[in-house]
PDB file of C-alpha atoms in Angstrom:
ATOM      1  CA  MET A   1      22.374  11.395  50.621  1.00 65.00           C
ATOM      2  CA  SER A   2      21.733   7.816  51.567  1.00 66.00           C
ATOM      3  CA  LEU A   3      22.676   4.909  49.339  1.00 63.00           C
ATOM      4  CA  ALA A   4      19.006   3.933  48.989  1.00 58.00           C
ATOM      5  CA  LYS A   5      18.132   7.408  47.652  1.00 60.00           C
ATOM      6  CA  LYS A   6      21.043   7.306  45.170  1.00 59.00           C
ATOM      7  CA  ILE A   7      19.923   3.885  43.909  1.00 60.00           C
ATOM      8  CA  ARG A   8      16.296   5.030  43.623  1.00 59.00           C
ATOM      9  CA  GLY A   9      17.410   8.154  41.721  1.00 58.00           C
ATOM     10  CA  THR A  10      19.542   6.066  39.385  1.00 55.00           C
ATOM     11  CA  TRP A  11      16.644   3.692  38.644  1.00 56.00           C
ATOM     12  CA  GLN A  12      14.325   6.634  38.039  1.00 56.00           C
ATOM     13  CA  MET A  13      16.778   8.069  35.508  1.00 55.00           C
ATOM     14  CA  ILE A  14      17.154   4.683  33.791  1.00 55.00           C
ATOM     15  CA  SER A  15      13.361   4.314  33.656  1.00 50.00           C
ATOM     16  CA  LEU A  16      12.890   7.782  32.166  1.00 48.00           C
ATOM     17  CA  TYR A  17      15.638   7.156  29.609  1.00 50.00           C
ATOM     18  CA  THR A  18      14.078   3.813  28.626  1.00 47.00           C
ATOM     19  CA  ILE A  19      10.643   5.398  28.221  1.00 49.00           C
ATOM     20  CA  ALA A  20      12.118   8.195  26.093  1.00 46.00           C
ATOM     21  CA  VAL A  21      13.964   5.748  23.825  1.00 45.00           C
ATOM     22  CA  LEU A  22      10.853   3.622  23.369  1.00 43.00           C
ATOM     23  CA  ALA A  23       8.710   6.670  22.627  1.00 46.00           C
ATOM     24  CA  VAL A  24      11.108   8.016  20.010  1.00 46.00           C
ATOM     25  CA  SER A  25      11.639   4.659  18.337  1.00 47.00           C
ATOM     26  CA  GLY A  26       7.879   4.142  18.089  1.00 50.00           C
ATOM     27  CA  CYS A  27       7.480   7.342  16.060  1.00 50.00           C
ATOM     28  CA  HIS A  28       9.111   5.953  12.924  1.00 48.00           C
ATOM     29  CA  ARG A  29       7.424   2.936  11.405  1.00 49.00           C
ATOM     30  CA  GLU A  30       9.506   1.037   8.878  1.00 51.00           C
ATOM     31  CA  PRO A  31       7.317   0.154   5.894  1.00 50.00           C
ATOM     32  CA  PRO A  32       7.080  -3.543   5.057  1.00 59.00           C
ATOM     33  CA  SER A  33       8.625  -5.128   1.977  1.00 72.00           C
ATOM     34  CA  GLU A  34       5.346  -7.025   1.461  1.00 83.00           C
ATOM     35  CA  ARG A  35       1.759  -6.137   2.181  1.00 90.00           C
ATOM     36  CA  ALA A  36      -0.269  -7.903   4.852  1.00 90.00           C
ATOM     37  CA  ALA A  37      -2.633 -10.683   3.844  1.00 89.00           C
ATOM     38  CA  VAL A  38      -5.869  -9.604   2.161  1.00 89.00           C
ATOM     39  CA  THR A  39      -8.827  -9.917   4.503  1.00 88.00           C
ATOM     40  CA  LEU A  40     -11.564  -8.701   2.163  1.00 93.00           C
ATOM     41  CA  PRO A  41     -13.615 -11.249   0.240  1.00 94.00           C
ATOM     42  CA  VAL A  42     -12.924 -11.703  -3.467  1.00 96.00           C
ATOM     43  CA  TYR A  43     -14.599  -8.932  -5.416  1.00 97.00           C
ATOM     44  CA  HIS A  44     -17.084 -10.256  -8.007  1.00 97.00           C
ATOM     45  CA  PRO A  45     -15.695 -13.809  -8.390  1.00 97.00           C
ATOM     46  CA  GLU A  46     -17.573 -14.238 -11.668  1.00 98.00           C
ATOM     47  CA  LEU A  47     -15.365 -11.538 -13.268  1.00 98.00           C
ATOM     48  CA  VAL A  48     -11.967 -12.899 -12.197  1.00 98.00           C
ATOM     49  CA  GLU A  49     -11.022 -14.675 -15.436  1.00 98.00           C
ATOM     50  CA  GLN A  50     -12.073 -11.723 -17.565  1.00 98.00           C
ATOM     51  CA  GLY A  51     -10.090  -9.504 -15.192  1.00 98.00           C
ATOM     52  CA  ARG A  52      -6.975 -11.650 -15.504  1.00 98.00           C
ATOM     53  CA  VAL A  53      -6.995 -11.153 -19.271  1.00 98.00           C
ATOM     54  CA  ALA A  54      -7.637  -7.410 -18.932  1.00 98.00           C
ATOM     55  CA  TYR A  55      -4.840  -7.151 -16.331  1.00 97.00           C
ATOM     56  CA  GLN A  56      -2.428  -8.877 -18.726  1.00 97.00           C
ATOM     57  CA  ASN A  57      -3.398  -6.465 -21.508  1.00 96.00           C
ATOM     58  CA  GLU A  58      -3.581  -3.241 -19.511  1.00 96.00           C
ATOM     59  CA  CYS A  59      -1.473  -3.513 -16.356  1.00 96.00           C
ATOM     60  CA  GLU A  60       1.132  -6.246 -16.531  1.00 94.00           C
ATOM     61  CA  GLN A  61       3.654  -4.269 -18.599  1.00 93.00           C
ATOM     62  CA  CYS A  62       4.314  -2.083 -15.517  1.00 94.00           C
ATOM     63  CA  HIS A  63       2.845  -3.882 -12.480  1.00 95.00           C
ATOM     64  CA  THR A  64       4.070  -7.335 -11.510  1.00 93.00           C
ATOM     65  CA  ILE A  65       2.523  -9.605  -8.924  1.00 93.00           C
ATOM     66  CA  ARG A  66       5.849 -10.669  -7.410  1.00 89.00           C
ATOM     67  CA  PRO A  67       6.748  -9.149  -4.020  1.00 87.00           C
ATOM     68  CA  GLY A  68      10.013  -7.253  -4.253  1.00 84.00           C
ATOM     69  CA  SER A  69       9.630  -6.722  -7.992  1.00 88.00           C
ATOM     70  CA  ASN A  70       8.961  -2.995  -8.158  1.00 87.00           C
ATOM     71  CA  HIS A  71      10.527  -1.615 -11.300  1.00 81.00           C
ATOM     72  CA  LYS A  72       8.309   0.686 -13.348  1.00 90.00           C
ATOM     73  CA  ALA A  73       5.496   0.517 -10.813  1.00 94.00           C
ATOM     74  CA  PRO A  74       4.783  -1.150  -7.465  1.00 95.00           C
ATOM     75  CA  GLN A  75       3.901  -4.829  -7.503  1.00 95.00           C
ATOM     76  CA  LEU A  76       0.226  -5.507  -6.861  1.00 96.00           C
ATOM     77  CA  MET A  77       0.279  -8.686  -4.770  1.00 95.00           C
ATOM     78  CA  ARG A  78      -2.111  -8.147  -1.827  1.00 95.00           C
ATOM     79  CA  VAL A  79      -2.888  -4.578  -2.881  1.00 97.00           C
ATOM     80  CA  TYR A  80      -6.676  -5.040  -2.624  1.00 97.00           C
ATOM     81  CA  GLY A  81      -7.774  -3.298   0.576  1.00 97.00           C
ATOM     82  CA  ALA A  82      -4.201  -2.315   1.493  1.00 96.00           C
ATOM     83  CA  PRO A  83      -3.099   1.169   2.525  1.00 96.00           C
ATOM     84  CA  ALA A  84      -1.521   3.278  -0.226  1.00 96.00           C
ATOM     85  CA  ALA A  85       2.263   3.751  -0.406  1.00 95.00           C
ATOM     86  CA  GLU A  86       2.945   0.837   1.911  1.00 93.00           C
ATOM     87  CA  LEU A  87       5.995  -0.892   0.420  1.00 92.00           C
ATOM     88  CA  LYS A  88       9.459   0.156   1.525  1.00 88.00           C
ATOM     89  CA  ASP A  89      11.099  -1.070  -1.665  1.00 88.00           C
ATOM     90  CA  TYR A  90       9.273   1.315  -4.008  1.00 92.00           C
ATOM     91  CA  GLN A  91       9.734   5.083  -4.280  1.00 93.00           C
ATOM     92  CA  TYR A  92       6.204   6.504  -4.253  1.00 95.00           C
ATOM     93  CA  THR A  93       5.361  10.004  -5.439  1.00 95.00           C
ATOM     94  CA  ASP A  94       4.623  12.734  -2.936  1.00 97.00           C
ATOM     95  CA  ALA A  95       1.011  12.653  -4.186  1.00 97.00           C
ATOM     96  CA  ILE A  96       0.544   8.971  -3.292  1.00 96.00           C
ATOM     97  CA  GLN A  97       2.326   9.458   0.027  1.00 96.00           C
ATOM     98  CA  ALA A  98      -0.011  12.352   0.850  1.00 97.00           C
ATOM     99  CA  LYS A  99      -3.016  10.140   0.082  1.00 96.00           C
ATOM    100  CA  ALA A 100      -1.541   7.449   2.333  1.00 96.00           C
ATOM    101  CA  GLN A 101      -1.256   9.954   5.174  1.00 97.00           C
ATOM    102  CA  GLN A 102      -4.942  10.765   4.656  1.00 97.00           C
ATOM    103  CA  GLY A 103      -5.789   7.080   5.116  1.00 97.00           C
ATOM    104  CA  TRP A 104      -6.292   6.125   1.443  1.00 97.00           C
ATOM    105  CA  HIS A 105      -6.740   2.368   0.985  1.00 97.00           C
ATOM    106  CA  TRP A 106      -6.966   0.454  -2.275  1.00 97.00           C
ATOM    107  CA  THR A 107     -10.640  -0.431  -1.927  1.00 97.00           C
ATOM    108  CA  ALA A 108     -12.740  -1.401  -4.943  1.00 98.00           C
ATOM    109  CA  GLN A 109     -14.105   2.153  -5.082  1.00 98.00           C
ATOM    110  CA  ASN A 110     -10.656   3.788  -4.932  1.00 98.00           C
ATOM    111  CA  LEU A 111      -9.163   1.327  -7.404  1.00 98.00           C
ATOM    112  CA  ASP A 112     -12.045   2.051  -9.785  1.00 98.00           C
ATOM    113  CA  ARG A 113     -11.512   5.813  -9.534  1.00 97.00           C
ATOM    114  CA  TYR A 114      -7.763   5.443  -9.993  1.00 97.00           C
ATOM    115  CA  ILE A 115      -7.927   3.052 -12.938  1.00 97.00           C
ATOM    116  CA  ALA A 116     -10.584   5.215 -14.628  1.00 97.00           C
ATOM    117  CA  ASP A 117      -8.441   8.345 -14.455  1.00 97.00           C
ATOM    118  CA  PRO A 118      -5.279   8.193 -12.329  1.00 96.00           C
ATOM    119  CA  HIS A 119      -4.555  11.936 -12.531  1.00 95.00           C
ATOM    120  CA  ALA A 120      -8.093  12.929 -11.556  1.00 96.00           C
ATOM    121  CA  ALA A 121      -8.082  10.525  -8.589  1.00 96.00           C
ATOM    122  CA  ILE A 122      -4.589  11.514  -7.413  1.00 96.00           C
ATOM    123  CA  PRO A 123      -3.166  14.615  -9.102  1.00 95.00           C
ATOM    124  CA  ASN A 124       0.585  14.395  -9.784  1.00 95.00           C
ATOM    125  CA  THR A 125       0.625  10.616  -9.718  1.00 94.00           C
ATOM    126  CA  ARG A 126       3.304   8.941 -11.824  1.00 93.00           C
ATOM    127  CA  MET A 127       0.963   6.416 -13.458  1.00 93.00           C
ATOM    128  CA  GLU A 128       1.113   6.992 -17.199  1.00 88.00           C
ATOM    129  CA  SER A 129      -1.288   4.375 -18.529  1.00 87.00           C
ATOM    130  CA  GLU A 130      -4.256   5.205 -20.671  1.00 89.00           C
ATOM    131  CA  LYS A 131      -7.508   5.766 -18.813  1.00 94.00           C
ATOM    132  CA  ILE A 132      -9.685   2.667 -18.717  1.00 96.00           C
ATOM    133  CA  THR A 133     -13.061   4.186 -19.483  1.00 96.00           C
ATOM    134  CA  ASP A 134     -15.081   0.964 -19.658  1.00 98.00           C
ATOM    135  CA  PRO A 135     -16.591   0.392 -16.175  1.00 98.00           C
ATOM    136  CA  ALA A 136     -17.023  -3.350 -16.855  1.00 98.00           C
ATOM    137  CA  GLU A 137     -13.335  -3.728 -17.704  1.00 98.00           C
ATOM    138  CA  ARG A 138     -12.337  -1.838 -14.555  1.00 98.00           C
ATOM    139  CA  GLN A 139     -14.590  -4.024 -12.413  1.00 98.00           C
ATOM    140  CA  ALA A 140     -13.070  -7.150 -13.955  1.00 98.00           C
ATOM    141  CA  ILE A 141      -9.513  -5.922 -13.282  1.00 98.00           C
ATOM    142  CA  ILE A 142     -10.444  -5.162  -9.671  1.00 98.00           C
ATOM    143  CA  ALA A 143     -11.971  -8.644  -9.364  1.00 98.00           C
ATOM    144  CA  TYR A 144      -8.718 -10.210 -10.542  1.00 98.00           C
ATOM    145  CA  VAL A 145      -6.559  -7.987  -8.324  1.00 98.00           C
ATOM    146  CA  SER A 146      -8.735  -8.979  -5.339  1.00 98.00           C
ATOM    147  CA  THR A 147      -7.550 -12.595  -5.822  1.00 97.00           C
ATOM    148  CA  LEU A 148      -3.839 -11.726  -5.566  1.00 96.00           C
ATOM    149  CA  ARG A 149      -3.376 -13.031  -2.069  1.00 92.00           C
TER     150      ARG A 149
END
């Protein structure tokens, strides 16, 4: 075999190996420690202040708004419009992870359903808060959460 053929064969093997390594490494996406910036407009700006108060009363005991501060529940900074189960520094339930694989995003509609009745929206979720049955209070909380950018 000529030297040129040996070199070409070696380069072909290196190329195939490189492609294989890149393909395998692209299959596992490392979740971020923070969510991407919110691109949706603020949801009902006129309800934000009311929502801040409701958030403090209903949500703040478990959910912080500080990235990296995921103790009882995941922090909610930039959650509005974000995919579910996105943070690498929080251990999500299998139920939330399954929703994430189905493409669940924290839209106003999904947040409303979840806040109204977490276990009806996502069976086997870990969220233990009381249901927030008042639609106006839920809308206000969502308005406030939409400002956490």
